[in-house]
Short mmCIF file of C-alpha atoms in Angstrom, two decimals:
data_model
loop_
_atom_site.label_atom_id
_atom_site.label_comp_id
_atom_site.label_asym_id
_atom_site.label_seq_id
_atom_site.Cartn_x
_atom_site.Cartn_y
_atom_site.Cartn_z
CA VAL A 615 -0.04 0.11 0.14
CA LEU A 616 1.08 3.60 -0.91
CA HIS A 617 0.92 6.72 1.47
CA ILE A 618 -1.38 9.16 -0.49
CA GLU A 619 -1.88 12.84 -0.04
CA ASN A 620 -4.31 14.91 -2.41
CA GLY A 621 -4.81 11.99 -4.52
CA ILE A 622 -0.95 11.62 -5.10
CA PRO A 623 1.19 9.03 -3.87
CA VAL A 624 4.58 9.99 -1.37
CA LYS A 625 7.79 8.50 -2.85
CA GLY A 626 9.24 6.06 -0.37
CA ASP A 627 6.28 5.78 1.87
CA GLU A 628 4.85 2.37 1.70
CA GLY A 629 3.09 -0.35 3.93
CA SER A 630 2.85 -4.06 3.68
CA VAL A 631 1.34 -6.73 5.30
CA THR A 632 2.00 -10.59 5.19
CA LEU A 633 -0.42 -13.35 5.60
CA ASP A 634 -0.26 -16.99 5.93
CA ALA A 635 -1.46 -19.47 3.33
CA LYS A 636 -4.72 -20.03 4.75
CA CYS A 637 -4.90 -15.77 5.32
CA GLU A 638 -5.84 -16.48 8.72
CA LYS A 639 -2.72 -14.58 10.45
CA ILE A 640 -0.39 -11.80 10.00
CA THR A 641 2.97 -13.12 9.63
CA ASP A 642 4.81 -9.51 8.85
CA PHE A 643 3.73 -6.20 8.87
CA SER A 644 5.67 -2.89 7.90
CA ILE A 645 4.97 0.46 7.28
CA SER A 646 7.13 3.78 6.42
CA TYR A 647 5.38 7.38 6.81
CA THR A 648 6.58 10.66 6.64
CA THR A 649 5.35 13.24 8.86
CA SER A 650 7.52 16.01 8.97
CA VAL A 651 6.62 17.92 5.79
CA THR A 652 3.33 19.45 4.30
CA TYR A 653 2.13 18.24 1.16
CA PRO A 654 1.36 21.51 -1.29
CA LYS A 655 -1.80 21.28 -3.56
CA SER A 656 -0.89 22.34 -6.99
CA ASN A 657 -2.15 21.78 -10.58
CA ILE A 658 0.30 19.52 -12.54
CA ILE A 659 1.26 19.10 -16.01
CA SER A 660 0.20 15.79 -18.03
CA GLU A 661 2.37 12.76 -18.03
CA ASP A 662 2.67 13.62 -21.97
CA LYS A 663 4.19 16.99 -21.21
CA ALA A 664 6.41 15.69 -18.44
CA LYS A 665 8.00 13.25 -20.92
CA ALA A 666 8.64 15.39 -23.37
CA ALA A 667 10.31 17.74 -20.71
CA PHE A 668 12.57 14.67 -19.48
CA LYS A 669 13.80 14.17 -23.19
CA GLU A 670 14.42 18.01 -23.59
CA LYS A 671 16.12 18.58 -19.74
CA ILE A 672 17.32 15.47 -18.70
CA GLY A 673 17.43 12.71 -21.07
CA MET A 674 18.53 8.83 -20.87
CA GLU A 675 22.06 8.39 -19.87
CA HIS A 676 24.02 6.15 -22.32
CA ILE A 677 26.51 3.94 -20.44
CA TYR A 678 28.69 0.62 -20.54
CA ARG A 679 27.58 -1.72 -18.22
CA THR A 680 29.70 -4.73 -17.24
CA TYR A 681 28.68 -8.07 -15.73
CA PHE A 682 31.22 -10.76 -14.09
CA ASP A 683 29.97 -14.23 -14.34
CA TRP A 684 31.86 -16.06 -11.41
CA LYS A 685 30.73 -19.48 -13.01
CA THR A 686 32.56 -19.13 -16.56
CA LYS A 687 35.20 -16.53 -15.08
CA LYS A 688 34.23 -13.93 -18.08
CA THR A 689 33.22 -10.22 -18.28
CA THR A 690 30.33 -9.09 -20.56
CA VAL A 691 30.55 -5.56 -21.42
CA PHE A 692 27.09 -4.13 -22.80
CA PRO A 693 25.76 -0.62 -23.95
CA VAL A 694 22.55 0.38 -22.37
CA TYR A 695 20.36 3.23 -21.92
CA ALA A 696 19.15 4.03 -18.38
CA ILE A 697 17.50 6.59 -16.46
CA PRO A 698 20.26 9.07 -14.86
CA GLN A 699 20.53 8.05 -11.03
CA SER A 700 21.35 11.87 -10.14
CA ASN A 701 18.22 13.00 -8.03
CA ILE A 702 17.32 15.29 -10.91
CA TYR A 703 13.69 15.17 -11.62
CA ILE A 704 10.85 17.09 -13.56
CA ASP A 705 9.13 19.36 -11.51
CA ALA A 706 5.46 18.58 -12.02
CA VAL A 707 4.10 22.15 -11.68
CA THR A 708 6.56 23.90 -13.65
CA GLY A 709 8.06 21.51 -15.97
CA GLU A 710 11.43 22.52 -15.13
CA LYS A 711 14.69 20.21 -14.56
CA THR A 712 14.90 20.36 -10.32
CA GLN A 713 17.48 18.42 -8.15
CA ILE A 714 15.92 17.02 -5.15
CA ASN A 715 18.52 16.17 -1.80
CA GLU A 716 16.92 12.85 -0.98
CA ILE A 717 18.23 11.38 2.44
CA SER A 718 20.94 8.98 2.59
CA TYR A 719 21.21 7.61 6.00
CA ILE A 720 24.91 7.23 7.15
CA THR A 721 25.77 3.48 8.10
CA PHE A 722 28.11 2.82 10.84
CA LYS A 723 31.96 2.48 9.80
CA GLY A 724 34.10 0.55 12.33
CA THR A 725 37.93 0.23 12.45
CA MET A 726 39.97 -2.78 12.57
CA GLU A 727 43.65 -3.62 13.53
CA ALA A 728 45.67 -3.99 10.64
CA ASP A 729 46.16 -7.74 10.24
CA GLU A 730 42.21 -7.92 10.13
CA GLN A 731 41.93 -5.29 7.54
CA MET A 732 44.25 -6.47 5.43
CA SER A 733 43.12 -10.17 5.70
CA ASN A 734 39.60 -8.97 4.82
CA SER A 735 40.17 -6.82 1.93
CA GLY A 736 39.69 -7.87 -1.93
CA GLY A 737 38.19 -10.90 -3.21
CA GLY A 738 40.34 -14.14 -3.66
CA ARG A 739 42.44 -16.38 -1.47
CA ASN A 740 45.03 -15.74 1.22
CA PHE A 741 48.27 -17.56 0.86
CA SER A 742 50.38 -19.26 3.24
CA LYS A 743 53.91 -18.49 4.13
CA ALA A 744 54.87 -20.89 2.08
CA GLU A 745 52.88 -20.27 -0.99
CA MET A 746 53.81 -16.76 -0.47
CA ASN A 747 57.22 -17.91 -0.91
CA GLU A 748 56.28 -20.07 -4.06
CA LEU A 749 54.62 -16.90 -5.48
CA GLU A 750 57.78 -15.22 -5.54
CA ASN A 751 59.08 -17.76 -7.79
CA ILE A 752 56.25 -17.32 -10.23
CA GLU A 753 57.51 -16.16 -13.77
CA GLY A 754 56.64 -12.61 -14.19
CA LEU A 755 55.82 -11.58 -10.81
CA LEU A 756 57.72 -8.90 -8.32
CA SER A 757 58.92 -10.24 -4.94
CA VAL A 758 57.31 -8.45 -2.08
CA LYS A 759 60.87 -6.66 -1.46
CA ASP A 760 60.70 -5.16 -4.85
CA ILE A 761 57.22 -3.82 -4.40
CA GLU A 762 58.06 -2.49 -1.06
CA THR A 763 61.29 -0.61 -2.43
CA ARG A 764 59.14 0.85 -4.98
CA LEU A 765 56.46 1.95 -2.69
CA ARG A 766 59.08 3.77 -0.42
CA ALA A 767 60.52 5.49 -3.38
CA ASN A 768 57.55 6.97 -4.36
CA LYS A 769 57.09 10.21 -2.43
CA LEU A 770 53.58 10.39 -3.08
CA PHE A 771 52.97 7.79 -0.27
CA GLY A 772 55.32 9.29 2.14
CA LEU A 773 56.02 5.95 3.44
CA ASP A 774 59.49 6.86 4.75
CA TYR A 775 61.58 4.09 7.06
CA GLY A 776 59.78 4.98 10.12
CA TYR A 777 56.88 3.07 8.69
CA GLU A 778 57.08 -0.68 9.54
CA LEU A 779 56.10 -3.23 7.28
CA THR A 780 53.78 -5.41 9.38
CA TYR A 781 51.62 -7.30 7.29
CA THR A 782 52.18 -8.93 3.61
CA ALA A 783 49.32 -10.96 1.77
CA ALA A 784 48.73 -12.32 -1.48
CA LYS A 785 45.86 -13.02 -3.36
CA LYS A 786 44.73 -14.31 -6.81
CA ASN A 787 42.22 -12.07 -8.09
CA ALA A 788 38.86 -14.19 -8.43
CA GLY A 789 37.08 -11.57 -9.82
CA SER A 790 39.04 -11.76 -13.14
CA GLU A 791 39.44 -13.89 -16.42
CA LYS A 792 43.27 -13.55 -16.12
CA ASP A 793 45.54 -15.09 -13.53
CA GLU A 794 46.04 -11.92 -11.44
CA TYR A 795 47.96 -11.60 -8.17
CA PHE A 796 48.01 -8.70 -5.79
CA TYR A 797 49.85 -8.18 -2.57
CA TYR A 798 48.21 -6.36 0.40
CA MET A 799 50.50 -4.81 2.51
CA ALA A 800 49.83 -2.87 5.80
CA PHE A 801 52.35 -0.44 7.23
CA ARG A 802 52.40 1.12 10.94
CA LYS A 803 54.63 4.21 12.20
CA LYS A 804 54.87 5.21 15.93
CA ASP A 805 53.41 8.49 16.22
CA GLY A 806 53.63 10.09 20.06
CA ASN A 807 50.74 8.17 22.12
CA GLY A 808 49.29 6.59 18.99
CA TYR A 809 50.12 5.20 15.10
CA LYS A 810 49.81 6.09 11.88
CA TYR A 811 49.00 3.37 9.48
CA ALA A 812 48.63 2.98 5.49
CA TYR A 813 47.54 -0.01 3.51
CA VAL A 814 48.00 -0.45 -0.13
CA THR A 815 47.23 -2.98 -2.72
CA VAL A 816 49.44 -3.72 -5.54
CA ASN A 817 49.67 -5.74 -8.87
CA ALA A 818 52.25 -8.26 -7.94
CA ALA A 819 53.02 -8.43 -11.95
CA ASN A 820 53.75 -4.97 -12.69
CA GLY A 821 53.57 -2.91 -9.59
CA GLU A 822 50.24 -0.94 -10.43
CA ILE A 823 48.68 0.75 -7.50
CA LYS A 824 45.14 -0.63 -7.13
CA ASP A 825 44.46 1.45 -4.13
CA PHE A 826 46.28 2.93 -1.11
CA SER A 827 44.97 4.83 2.35
CA ARG A 828 46.52 6.12 5.34
CA ASN A 829 45.21 7.98 8.46
CA GLN A 830 46.74 11.25 9.71
CA TYR A 831 46.45 10.24 13.48
CA GLY A 832 45.94 13.15 15.96
CA GLU A 833 46.27 15.89 12.92
CA LYS A 834 43.77 18.42 12.64
CA ILE A 835 42.68 17.87 8.86
CA THR A 836 42.43 20.88 6.60
CA PHE A 837 41.80 20.88 2.58
CA PRO A 838 43.45 22.36 -0.55
CA SER A 839 41.73 24.50 -2.85
CA ASP A 840 39.51 23.05 -5.54
CA GLU A 841 41.84 24.08 -8.25
CA THR A 842 44.86 22.67 -6.09
CA ALA A 843 43.33 19.33 -5.84
CA LYS A 844 42.62 19.35 -9.40
CA LYS A 845 45.87 19.92 -10.36
CA THR A 846 47.46 17.85 -8.07
CA ALA A 847 45.00 14.61 -8.63
CA GLU A 848 46.14 15.21 -12.64
CA SER A 849 49.62 14.88 -11.54
CA ILE A 850 48.58 11.60 -9.16
CA ILE A 851 46.70 9.86 -12.20
CA SER A 852 49.88 10.61 -14.42
CA SER A 853 52.61 8.83 -11.93
CA LEU A 854 50.10 6.06 -10.95
CA ALA A 855 48.23 5.44 -13.94
CA PRO A 856 50.04 6.50 -16.77
CA GLU A 857 48.45 4.43 -19.63
CA LYS A 858 45.13 4.13 -18.17
CA GLY A 859 44.55 7.63 -16.87
CA GLY A 860 43.94 9.21 -20.18
CA GLU A 861 40.51 7.45 -20.51
CA TYR A 862 39.05 9.03 -17.34
CA LYS A 863 37.39 12.40 -16.89
CA LEU A 864 36.75 14.44 -13.98
CA ASP A 865 33.52 14.12 -12.35
CA THR A 866 33.65 16.19 -8.87
CA VAL A 867 36.09 18.19 -6.77
CA SER A 868 34.83 19.15 -3.10
CA ASP A 869 36.77 19.19 0.15
CA GLY A 870 39.92 17.63 -1.21
CA TYR A 871 38.03 14.45 -2.67
CA VAL A 872 38.23 14.13 -6.41
CA THR A 873 36.41 11.46 -8.71
CA TYR A 874 36.75 10.75 -12.00
CA ASP A 875 34.64 8.37 -14.30
CA ARG A 876 36.12 5.98 -17.14
CA TYR A 877 34.65 7.00 -20.64
CA VAL A 878 34.97 4.37 -23.57
CA SER A 879 33.63 5.47 -27.27
CA GLY A 880 32.47 8.69 -25.69
CA ILE A 881 30.10 7.03 -22.80
CA ARG A 882 30.88 6.33 -19.43
CA VAL A 883 31.76 2.86 -17.98
CA GLU A 884 29.69 2.21 -15.12
CA GLY A 885 32.05 1.18 -11.94
CA ASP A 886 35.16 2.19 -13.49
CA TYR A 887 36.71 5.01 -11.53
CA ILE A 888 39.28 6.85 -9.90
CA ARG A 889 38.88 8.16 -6.54
CA ILE A 890 41.51 10.60 -4.69
CA SER A 891 41.63 12.13 -1.45
CA LEU A 892 43.88 15.13 -0.45
CA TYR A 893 44.43 16.85 3.00
CA GLY A 894 46.41 20.08 3.87
CA LYS A 895 47.19 22.90 1.86
CA GLY A 896 49.85 20.92 0.52
CA ALA A 897 47.33 18.36 -1.02
CA GLU A 898 49.12 15.51 0.37
CA LEU A 899 47.69 11.99 -0.75
CA THR A 900 45.43 10.13 1.81
CA THR A 901 43.83 7.84 -0.21
CA TYR A 902 43.85 6.52 -4.24
CA ALA A 903 41.86 3.78 -5.81
CA ILE A 904 41.16 2.88 -9.68
CA SER A 905 38.72 0.35 -10.89
CA TYR A 906 39.44 -0.64 -14.57
CA THR A 907 37.55 -3.25 -16.42
CA ASP A 908 39.81 -5.22 -18.76
CA ALA A 909 37.50 -6.26 -21.56
CA GLU A 910 36.25 -5.85 -24.70
CA PHE A 911 34.09 -3.25 -25.64
CA PRO A 912 30.86 -3.47 -28.20
CA ASP A 913 31.08 -0.93 -30.96
CA ILE A 914 28.12 1.51 -30.53
CA THR A 915 28.31 3.10 -33.75
CA ASN A 916 24.92 2.00 -34.50
CA ALA A 917 22.98 2.43 -31.26
CA MET A 918 19.68 4.32 -31.28
CA ASP A 919 19.30 7.95 -30.26
CA LYS A 920 18.10 8.56 -26.53
CA ASP A 921 14.98 9.88 -27.60
CA LYS A 922 13.82 6.76 -29.07
CA ALA A 923 15.39 4.98 -26.01
CA ALA A 924 13.45 7.03 -23.49
CA ASP A 925 10.20 6.17 -25.45
CA ILE A 926 11.20 2.55 -25.17
CA ILE A 927 11.88 2.68 -21.78
CA PHE A 928 8.72 4.65 -20.83
CA GLU A 929 6.77 2.03 -22.29
CA GLU A 930 8.57 -0.06 -19.94
CA THR A 931 7.85 1.85 -16.40
CA GLY A 932 5.22 4.32 -15.67
CA TYR A 933 6.00 8.02 -15.12
CA LYS A 934 4.08 9.34 -12.23
CA ALA A 935 3.58 12.50 -10.58
CA MET A 936 4.71 11.85 -6.64
CA TYR A 937 5.42 14.04 -3.61
CA MET A 938 9.43 13.89 -2.89
CA PRO A 939 10.18 14.83 0.61
CA TYR A 940 13.47 16.09 1.09
CA ALA A 941 16.39 17.67 3.32
CA GLU A 942 17.08 21.51 2.64
CA LYS A 943 20.44 20.81 4.03
CA ALA A 944 22.66 17.77 2.96
CA ASP A 945 23.39 16.75 6.08
CA SER A 946 20.30 16.52 7.56
CA ILE A 947 19.22 13.19 8.81
CA ALA A 948 15.26 13.90 8.02
CA PRO A 949 13.32 15.54 5.24
CA ASN A 950 11.99 18.83 5.93
CA ARG A 951 10.61 20.05 2.77
CA CYS A 952 8.35 18.76 -0.10
CA ALA A 953 8.25 18.95 -3.74
CA LEU A 954 6.08 17.49 -6.35
CA CYS A 955 7.87 15.74 -9.44
CA TYR A 956 7.42 13.41 -12.09
CA VAL A 957 9.28 10.07 -10.83
CA PRO A 958 9.87 6.75 -13.01
CA GLU A 959 8.15 3.67 -11.03
CA ASP A 960 10.75 1.59 -11.70
CA PRO A 961 14.32 3.53 -12.21
CA SER A 962 16.25 0.34 -12.57
CA VAL A 963 14.79 0.10 -16.30
CA MET A 964 17.62 -0.55 -18.97
CA ILE A 965 17.37 -1.42 -22.58
CA ASP A 966 20.38 -2.57 -24.76
CA SER A 967 21.22 0.40 -26.87
CA LEU A 968 22.04 -1.61 -30.09
CA SER A 969 18.98 -4.02 -29.91
CA GLY A 970 16.37 -1.75 -28.02
CA LYS A 971 15.56 -4.74 -25.95
CA ARG A 972 15.28 -4.56 -22.04
CA VAL A 973 17.88 -6.53 -20.41
CA ARG A 974 18.47 -7.48 -16.95
CA TYR A 975 21.86 -6.68 -15.07
CA ASP A 976 23.59 -9.68 -16.53
CA ALA A 977 22.91 -8.51 -20.12
CA LYS A 978 20.12 -11.32 -20.39
CA PRO A 979 16.83 -10.56 -21.71
CA TYR A 980 14.37 -9.09 -18.68
CA SER A 981 11.66 -10.95 -17.36
CA SER A 982 8.89 -8.96 -15.13
CA GLY A 983 9.13 -12.30 -12.94
CA LYS A 984 5.22 -11.84 -12.88
CA LEU A 985 2.86 -14.74 -13.72
CA GLY A 986 0.42 -13.87 -16.10
CA GLU A 987 -2.73 -16.02 -17.24
CA TYR A 988 -2.01 -19.45 -18.61
CA ALA A 989 -3.60 -20.31 -22.07
CA ASP A 990 -3.01 -23.88 -22.07
CA ILE A 991 -4.95 -25.12 -18.59
CA GLU A 992 -8.56 -23.94 -19.05
CA SER A 993 -9.88 -27.62 -19.60
CA HIS A 994 -7.10 -29.33 -17.68
CA TYR A 995 -7.55 -31.48 -14.53
CA ALA A 996 -4.60 -29.71 -13.18
CA LYS A 997 -6.26 -26.10 -13.12
CA ASP A 998 -6.71 -25.59 -9.59
CA GLY A 999 -3.34 -26.69 -8.65
CA ILE A 1000 -1.59 -24.56 -11.11
CA ASN A 1001 -3.54 -21.79 -10.00
CA GLU A 1002 -2.97 -22.48 -6.47
CA LEU A 1003 0.71 -22.29 -7.18
CA LYS A 1004 0.37 -19.26 -9.00
CA ARG A 1005 -1.36 -17.50 -5.89
CA PHE A 1006 2.05 -18.05 -4.29
CA GLY A 1007 3.85 -16.49 -7.21
CA ILE A 1008 5.17 -19.88 -8.38
CA GLY A 1009 5.19 -21.13 -11.71
CA PHE A 1010 6.40 -20.96 -15.26
CA GLY A 1011 6.93 -17.46 -17.46
CA GLY A 1012 5.69 -17.60 -20.92
CA GLY A 1013 2.00 -17.73 -20.78
CA GLN A 1014 1.88 -21.37 -20.82
CA PHE A 1015 2.41 -24.29 -18.04
CA LYS A 1016 2.78 -27.01 -20.18
CA PRO A 1017 0.93 -29.30 -17.89
CA ASP A 1018 1.29 -32.62 -19.67
CA GLU A 1019 4.89 -32.15 -20.23
CA PRO A 1020 7.07 -34.53 -18.12
CA ILE A 1021 9.04 -32.17 -15.75
CA LEU A 1022 12.74 -31.81 -15.54
CA GLN A 1023 14.22 -32.31 -12.20
CA LYS A 1024 16.13 -28.95 -12.38
CA ASP A 1025 12.40 -27.44 -12.80
CA PHE A 1026 11.43 -29.64 -10.13
CA ALA A 1027 14.22 -28.53 -7.85
CA ALA A 1028 13.52 -25.04 -8.29
CA LEU A 1029 9.65 -25.25 -7.67
CA LEU A 1030 10.23 -27.59 -4.73
CA VAL A 1031 12.84 -25.49 -2.74
CA THR A 1032 10.72 -22.38 -3.46
CA ALA A 1033 7.69 -23.94 -2.26
CA ASP A 1034 9.45 -25.10 0.77
CA ASN A 1035 10.91 -21.71 1.52
CA ARG A 1036 7.47 -20.02 1.26
CA SER A 1037 8.92 -17.79 -1.59
CA SER A 1038 8.21 -17.11 -5.17
CA ILE A 1039 9.53 -17.85 -8.52
CA VAL A 1040 8.98 -17.75 -12.15
CA ILE A 1041 10.89 -20.13 -14.10
CA ASP A 1042 11.75 -18.92 -17.54
CA GLU A 1043 15.18 -18.91 -20.01
CA ASN A 1044 16.81 -16.59 -17.26
CA THR A 1045 16.32 -18.96 -14.28
CA ASP A 1046 19.84 -19.77 -12.57
CA TYR A 1047 19.29 -23.56 -11.13
CA ASP A 1048 22.58 -23.32 -9.12
CA ASP A 1049 21.22 -21.60 -6.18
CA PHE A 1050 18.32 -23.92 -6.24
CA TYR A 1051 20.60 -27.20 -6.21
CA ARG A 1052 22.60 -25.84 -3.45
CA GLN A 1053 19.55 -25.47 -1.19
CA ALA A 1054 17.71 -28.77 -2.33
CA ARG A 1055 21.16 -30.92 -1.85
CA ARG A 1056 21.18 -29.63 1.74
CA SER A 1057 18.21 -31.98 2.40
CA LEU A 1058 16.02 -32.46 -0.50
CA ILE A 1059 18.00 -33.99 -3.43
CA LYS A 1060 21.04 -35.91 -2.16
CA LYS A 1061 24.20 -35.73 -4.06
CA ASP A 1062 24.24 -38.81 -6.13
CA GLU A 1063 20.73 -38.20 -7.28
CA VAL A 1064 21.52 -35.01 -8.81
CA SER A 1065 20.80 -35.12 -12.82
CA PRO A 1066 19.04 -31.63 -13.71
CA ASP A 1067 18.09 -32.36 -17.38
CA SER A 1068 16.66 -35.79 -16.21
CA TYR A 1069 13.14 -36.58 -15.93
CA VAL A 1070 11.73 -36.85 -12.30
CA THR A 1071 9.78 -39.79 -11.54
CA ARG A 1072 6.44 -40.04 -9.80
CA LEU A 1073 8.58 -41.94 -7.00
CA ASP A 1074 10.98 -39.76 -7.24
CA ALA A 1075 8.80 -36.72 -6.41
CA ALA A 1076 7.20 -38.45 -3.54
CA LYS A 1077 10.74 -38.97 -1.64
CA TYR A 1078 11.61 -35.34 -2.33
CA ILE A 1079 8.30 -34.13 -0.86
CA CYS A 1080 8.94 -36.38 2.15
CA ARG A 1081 12.31 -34.99 2.69
CA ALA A 1082 10.87 -31.40 2.28
CA LEU A 1083 8.26 -32.11 4.97
CA SER A 1084 10.70 -33.89 7.40
CA ILE A 1085 9.03 -37.38 7.47
CA GLU A 1086 11.70 -39.36 5.20
CA LYS A 1087 12.63 -41.61 8.33
CA CYS A 1088 9.12 -42.53 8.80
CA ALA A 1089 9.00 -43.31 5.06
CA GLU A 1090 12.33 -45.42 5.35
CA LEU A 1091 10.81 -47.84 7.87
CA GLU A 1092 9.80 -51.17 6.54
CA GLY A 1093 7.26 -53.60 7.01
CA ILE A 1094 4.77 -51.22 8.50
CA TYR A 1095 2.78 -49.95 5.59
CA ASN A 1096 -0.29 -50.98 3.81
CA CYS A 1097 0.47 -49.67 0.22
CA PRO A 1098 -2.81 -48.81 -1.41
CA PHE A 1099 -1.00 -48.99 -4.88
CA VAL A 1100 -0.19 -52.80 -6.54
CA ASP A 1101 2.57 -51.59 -8.58
CA VAL A 1102 4.59 -50.11 -5.73
CA THR A 1103 7.43 -52.37 -4.86
CA SER A 1104 9.99 -50.21 -3.51
CA GLY A 1105 9.34 -46.95 -1.27
CA LYS A 1106 6.21 -47.95 -0.08
CA GLY A 1107 6.34 -45.56 3.00
CA TYR A 1108 6.91 -42.66 0.79
CA THR A 1109 3.65 -43.03 -1.43
CA THR A 1110 1.66 -44.05 1.61
CA LEU A 1111 2.49 -41.27 3.79
CA LEU A 1112 1.68 -39.06 1.01
CA TRP A 1113 -1.24 -40.71 0.05
CA GLY A 1114 -2.35 -40.61 3.46
CA LEU A 1115 -1.62 -36.79 3.69
CA LYS A 1116 -3.83 -36.69 0.56
CA ILE A 1117 -0.77 -34.68 -1.12
CA LEU A 1118 -0.88 -37.41 -4.39
CA SER A 1119 -3.32 -40.03 -5.65
CA GLY A 1120 -3.18 -43.01 -7.96
CA GLU A 1121 -3.34 -43.41 -11.62
CA GLY A 1122 -6.59 -45.48 -11.41
CA GLY A 1123 -7.40 -49.37 -10.85
CA GLY A 1124 -5.17 -49.11 -7.51
CA THR A 1125 -1.91 -48.16 -9.60
CA PHE A 1126 0.56 -45.77 -9.12
CA SER A 1127 3.16 -45.92 -11.98
CA PRO A 1128 6.05 -45.16 -9.91
CA ASP A 1129 8.75 -45.34 -12.72
CA ALA A 1130 6.52 -43.20 -14.90
CA PRO A 1131 7.82 -39.47 -15.47
CA LEU A 1132 5.80 -37.01 -13.45
CA THR A 1133 4.09 -34.19 -15.51
CA ARG A 1134 4.30 -30.71 -14.77
CA GLY A 1135 0.47 -30.72 -14.29
CA ASP A 1136 0.69 -33.62 -11.66
CA CYS A 1137 3.94 -31.70 -9.97
CA ALA A 1138 1.68 -28.74 -9.41
CA ILE A 1139 -1.11 -30.60 -7.95
CA MET A 1140 1.34 -32.58 -5.42
CA LEU A 1141 3.02 -29.12 -4.64
CA SER A 1142 -0.01 -27.05 -4.14
CA ARG A 1143 -1.44 -29.76 -1.68
CA MET A 1144 2.16 -30.00 0.35
CA LEU A 1145 1.50 -25.79 0.68
CA SER A 1146 -1.75 -26.47 2.22
CA LEU A 1147 -0.30 -28.52 4.96
CA ARG A 1148 1.82 -25.59 6.16
#
């Protein structure tokens, strides 16, 4: 539910109630409601005029997005048009561009000792001392001593010999297609009653600095002028990233903090940046970090224009007038003003700029994750079971359930795990089955039973469901069951228990056909009946 004022929703103010399967109990309740602002009544421009104003005064952002597949160890780069994430909106009264200072809540940031900080930094695997020694023998890698000498020689870091090297770890970069190794190094220097710390991440092959940070314990922090900070940052990039730095363009300069974004073929690469912090009138370096995607970038010569992209994106998401509570001051923790703006209902929508199709975060075709009406179940005996699963948000995408098709084990696993977790799923071409198998193998499908593209037999399904209901130990008891099915010679406990619980029924004539493939329709009936027991 939404918070409505004067017939207009308030952005961010929502409430929800979760009920149990029988709609008898409230299992969860939440609400957010802004009370610190007033909501002005005004005549607003039409949605069409707001869209035209958006195209003229804001426009879609053309960017490269990147996705790293941890299974294949491959990086995909794809160009998309997306709604700019810059807190800039169209005023619903004037039709002008306006920037809203939406509240960003500050999360707690703790501190940790040098060893802990370094061992938790970055992705990949730590190496033992013996492995560290072996690393230095890998062809093409620099030694720790070489890296240390280079760091101390570079005056940007201020690592004189008063700084003691207290910790060194090496990790293979798990988030890369290539065999990349990084050294993680911590330095410490006694300073009065406390210590100064410095931390560095270095490419072990070429000595390139990935990130650097140091604190100035006990010192009052002042900042250089923006112009000094900008010039110093440019010099630092020339020194630390001479080959890559030319691809980055200045984004912001404020209080000694300078940010750059990477551009390829004239458009921004999302997630590729340089961040530099400077302190004091002398603009001394305190932090440096660079992110750089080393991959092939698609040619965007034939990309569509941004107005056409806006039309497609607006077809995918509504563009509605909303009240926008905001803070007058940037450091406020609560809103004290309210604007009336046009806001995209789904700001995450993005389309491939070459194909014009909506895509997901991983470049695969987008699926709404919602179940529509099935066109092939109207006269089917499993209709009620299929619709009951659909009520829980469980089913197949594409508008067809295909109830008479045998169900594959991977689809049964996804449906069973989802039903067992009381969550929802729409199975389609984008479904990632790995997570479902990880969950299923804990208790539902044993390791030696895993066969994703095989059909599930009716007896297999009975076993999996008994495990989901935690009654397998009872099902395995021998000689105590009067099985109602004459053709069940093994697994009598599984079929008898589920028959008694009214989860399964036979094929007629006292038979069950335990070795026959289970159809999607019969699967829906069994799982919907299982859910009714919860």
